[in-house]
Coordinates of C-alpha atoms in Angstrom, one line a residue:
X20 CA 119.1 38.5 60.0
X21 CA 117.7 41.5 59.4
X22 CA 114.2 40.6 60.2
X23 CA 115.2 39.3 63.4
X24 CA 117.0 42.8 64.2
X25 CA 114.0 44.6 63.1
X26 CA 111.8 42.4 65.5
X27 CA 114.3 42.5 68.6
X28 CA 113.9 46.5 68.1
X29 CA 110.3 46.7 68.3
X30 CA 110.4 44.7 71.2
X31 CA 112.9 47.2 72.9
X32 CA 110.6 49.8 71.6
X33 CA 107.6 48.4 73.5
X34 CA 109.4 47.8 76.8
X35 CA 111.5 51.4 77.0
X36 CA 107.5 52.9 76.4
X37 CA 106.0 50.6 79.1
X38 CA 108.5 51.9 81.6
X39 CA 107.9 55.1 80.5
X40 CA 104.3 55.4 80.9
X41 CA 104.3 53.1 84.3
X42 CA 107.0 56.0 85.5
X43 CA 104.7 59.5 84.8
X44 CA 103.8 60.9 88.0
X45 CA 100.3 61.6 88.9
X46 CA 99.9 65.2 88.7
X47 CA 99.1 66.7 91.9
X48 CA 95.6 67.4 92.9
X49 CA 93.6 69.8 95.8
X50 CA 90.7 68.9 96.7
X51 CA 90.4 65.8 94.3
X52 CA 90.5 68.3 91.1
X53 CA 93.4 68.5 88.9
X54 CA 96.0 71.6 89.7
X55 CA 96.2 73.5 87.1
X56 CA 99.1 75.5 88.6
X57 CA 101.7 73.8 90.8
X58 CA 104.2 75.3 93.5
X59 CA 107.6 73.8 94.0
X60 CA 109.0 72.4 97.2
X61 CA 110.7 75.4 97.7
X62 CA 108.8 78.8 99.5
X63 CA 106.5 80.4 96.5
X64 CA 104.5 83.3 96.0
X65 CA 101.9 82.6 93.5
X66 CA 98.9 84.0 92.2
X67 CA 95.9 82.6 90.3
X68 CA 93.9 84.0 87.5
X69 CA 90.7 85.6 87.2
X70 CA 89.7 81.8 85.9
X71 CA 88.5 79.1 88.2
X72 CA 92.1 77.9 89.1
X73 CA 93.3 75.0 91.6
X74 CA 96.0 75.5 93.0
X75 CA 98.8 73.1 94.9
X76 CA 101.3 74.9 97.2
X77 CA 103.6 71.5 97.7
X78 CA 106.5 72.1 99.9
X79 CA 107.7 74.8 101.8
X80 CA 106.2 77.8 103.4
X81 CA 104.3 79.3 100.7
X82 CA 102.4 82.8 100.0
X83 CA 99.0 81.7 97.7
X84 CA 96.2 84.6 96.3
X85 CA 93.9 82.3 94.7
X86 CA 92.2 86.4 93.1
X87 CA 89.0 86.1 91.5
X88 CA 87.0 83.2 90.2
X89 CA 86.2 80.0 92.5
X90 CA 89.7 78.6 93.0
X91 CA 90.5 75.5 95.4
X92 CA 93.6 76.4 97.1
X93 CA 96.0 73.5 98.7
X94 CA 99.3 74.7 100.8
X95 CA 100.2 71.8 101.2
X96 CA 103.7 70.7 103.6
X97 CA 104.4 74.2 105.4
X98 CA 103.4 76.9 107.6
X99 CA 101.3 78.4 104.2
X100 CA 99.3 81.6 103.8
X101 CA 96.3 81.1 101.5
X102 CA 93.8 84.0 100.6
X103 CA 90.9 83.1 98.3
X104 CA 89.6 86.7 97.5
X105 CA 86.6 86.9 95.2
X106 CA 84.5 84.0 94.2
X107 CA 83.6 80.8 96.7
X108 CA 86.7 79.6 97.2
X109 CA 87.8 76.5 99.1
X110 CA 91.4 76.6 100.8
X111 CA 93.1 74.3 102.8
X112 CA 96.3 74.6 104.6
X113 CA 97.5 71.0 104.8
X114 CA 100.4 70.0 107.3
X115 CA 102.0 73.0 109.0
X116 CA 100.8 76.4 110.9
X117 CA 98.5 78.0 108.0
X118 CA 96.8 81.2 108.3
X119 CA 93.9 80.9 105.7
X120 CA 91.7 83.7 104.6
X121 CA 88.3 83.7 102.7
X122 CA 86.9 86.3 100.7
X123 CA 83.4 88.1 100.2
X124 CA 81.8 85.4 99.3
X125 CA 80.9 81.7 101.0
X126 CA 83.9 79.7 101.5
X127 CA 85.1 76.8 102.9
X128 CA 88.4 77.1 104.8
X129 CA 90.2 74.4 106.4
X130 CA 93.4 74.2 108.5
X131 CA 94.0 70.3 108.3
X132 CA 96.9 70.0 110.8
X133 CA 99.0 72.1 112.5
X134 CA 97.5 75.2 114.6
X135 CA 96.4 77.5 112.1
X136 CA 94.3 81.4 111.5
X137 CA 91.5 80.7 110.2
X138 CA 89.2 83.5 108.7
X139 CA 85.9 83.4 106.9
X140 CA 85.8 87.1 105.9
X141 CA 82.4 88.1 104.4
X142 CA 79.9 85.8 103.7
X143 CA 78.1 82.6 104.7
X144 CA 81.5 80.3 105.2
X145 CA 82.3 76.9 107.2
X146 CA 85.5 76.5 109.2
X147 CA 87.3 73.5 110.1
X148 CA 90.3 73.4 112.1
X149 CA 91.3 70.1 111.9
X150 CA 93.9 68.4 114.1
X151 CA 95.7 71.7 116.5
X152 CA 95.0 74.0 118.6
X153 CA 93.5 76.9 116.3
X154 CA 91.8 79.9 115.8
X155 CA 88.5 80.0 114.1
X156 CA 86.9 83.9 112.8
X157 CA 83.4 83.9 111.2
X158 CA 83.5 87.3 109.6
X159 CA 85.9 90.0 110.4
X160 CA 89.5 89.2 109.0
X161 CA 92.7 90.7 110.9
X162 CA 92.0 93.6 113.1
X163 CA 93.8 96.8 112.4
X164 CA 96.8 95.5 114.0
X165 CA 96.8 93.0 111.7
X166 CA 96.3 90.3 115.0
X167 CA 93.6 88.0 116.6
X168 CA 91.3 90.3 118.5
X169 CA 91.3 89.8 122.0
X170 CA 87.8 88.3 123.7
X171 CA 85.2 90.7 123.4
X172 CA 86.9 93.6 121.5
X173 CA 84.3 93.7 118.7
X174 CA 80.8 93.1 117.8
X175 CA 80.2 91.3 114.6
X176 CA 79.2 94.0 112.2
X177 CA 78.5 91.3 109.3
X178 CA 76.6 88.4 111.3
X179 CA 76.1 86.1 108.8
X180 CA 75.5 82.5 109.2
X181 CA 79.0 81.2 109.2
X182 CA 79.9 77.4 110.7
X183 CA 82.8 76.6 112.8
X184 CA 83.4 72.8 113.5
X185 CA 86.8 72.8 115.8
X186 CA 87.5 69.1 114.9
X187 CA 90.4 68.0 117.0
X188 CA 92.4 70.1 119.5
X189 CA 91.5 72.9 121.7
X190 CA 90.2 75.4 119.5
X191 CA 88.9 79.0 120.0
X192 CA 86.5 80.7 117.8
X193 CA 84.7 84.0 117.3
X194 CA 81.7 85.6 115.1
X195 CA 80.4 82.4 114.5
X196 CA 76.6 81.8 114.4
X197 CA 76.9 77.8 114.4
X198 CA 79.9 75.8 116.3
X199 CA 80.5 72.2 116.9
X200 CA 82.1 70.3 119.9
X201 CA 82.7 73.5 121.7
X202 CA 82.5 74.3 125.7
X203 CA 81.5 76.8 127.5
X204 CA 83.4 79.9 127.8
X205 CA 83.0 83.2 129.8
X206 CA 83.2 85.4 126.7
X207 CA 80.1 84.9 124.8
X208 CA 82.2 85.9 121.7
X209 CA 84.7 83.4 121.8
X210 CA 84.1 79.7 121.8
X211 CA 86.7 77.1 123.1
X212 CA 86.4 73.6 121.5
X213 CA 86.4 70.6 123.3
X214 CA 89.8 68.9 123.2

């Protein structure tokens, strides 16, 4: 009797840690990396490390400074605001109106969907709008007034060889040495993407 009670244990054993294991969530990942610090679905302010970090925004409207070190920065569901600082970072906004900034250095910045900001900041970056209408910057991030410049209000003191691919959506774009799918515009400045 007692063997058979020792046996019809294990047995429980084994299925209560099959369900268990089947049951873990995947962690969450940006950019098909690991995150190695998470946001909740509520609206977060988080900052990185001077590390390599990757971070995931989840839900909510969410403030992310990736600081130094190249971090890969995911807002995830949410009208997010990602800045990547030092280091070559790569951000992107996922679903929702991002504004996404890079830093010194050569970034990739995406908006995904929604109609986002989308700034390069110094160095050689690429821009992708993805699916909205959105705003594409090479080089210079917010103007004094901490808005888009209007067409033609500034020469591109740092012209260096930045891409800006609008994707899908009418687009507009400016300080950007190499564009895709874009239209003529009056404003050699500013480029409008094809819709």
């Amino acid at each position: 009797m007692r063997r058979t009670w020792f046996v019809l244990g294990m047995v429980m054993l084994f299925f209560v840690g099959s369900v268990g294991v089947v049951g873990a969530a995947a962690p969450p990942t940006c950019g098909g990396m690991e995150a190695t610090i998470v946001g909740t679905n509520g609206d977060d302010e988080i900052f990185g490390t001077p590390d390599d970090d990757v971070i995931v925004g989840l839900n909510g409207n969410d403030f992310i400074v990736g600081l130094s070190g190249n971090d890969v920065i995911c807002g995830g569901n949410g009208n997010d605001f990602l800045i990547g600082q030092q280091g070559e970072d790569y951000l992107s906004g996922g679903n929702g109106d991002d504004i996404a900034i890079g830093g010194p250095d050569n970034d990739v910045v995406h908006g995904d969907n929604g109609e986002d900001l989308l700034f390069g900041n110094f160095g050689d970056d690429y821009l992708n709008g993805g699916n909205g209408k959105d705003f594409l910057n090479g080089d210079l991030p917010f103007p004094a007034d901490q808005s888009p410049a209007p067409p033609g209000a500034y020469e591109d003191p740092y012209p260096n060889n930045d891409t800006c691919d609008g994707a899908n959506g009418k687009d507009a774009a400016t300080f950007c040495e190499n564009e895709t799918s874009i239209e003529e515009h009056p404003d050699p400045s500013t480029v409008i993407f094809e819709e």
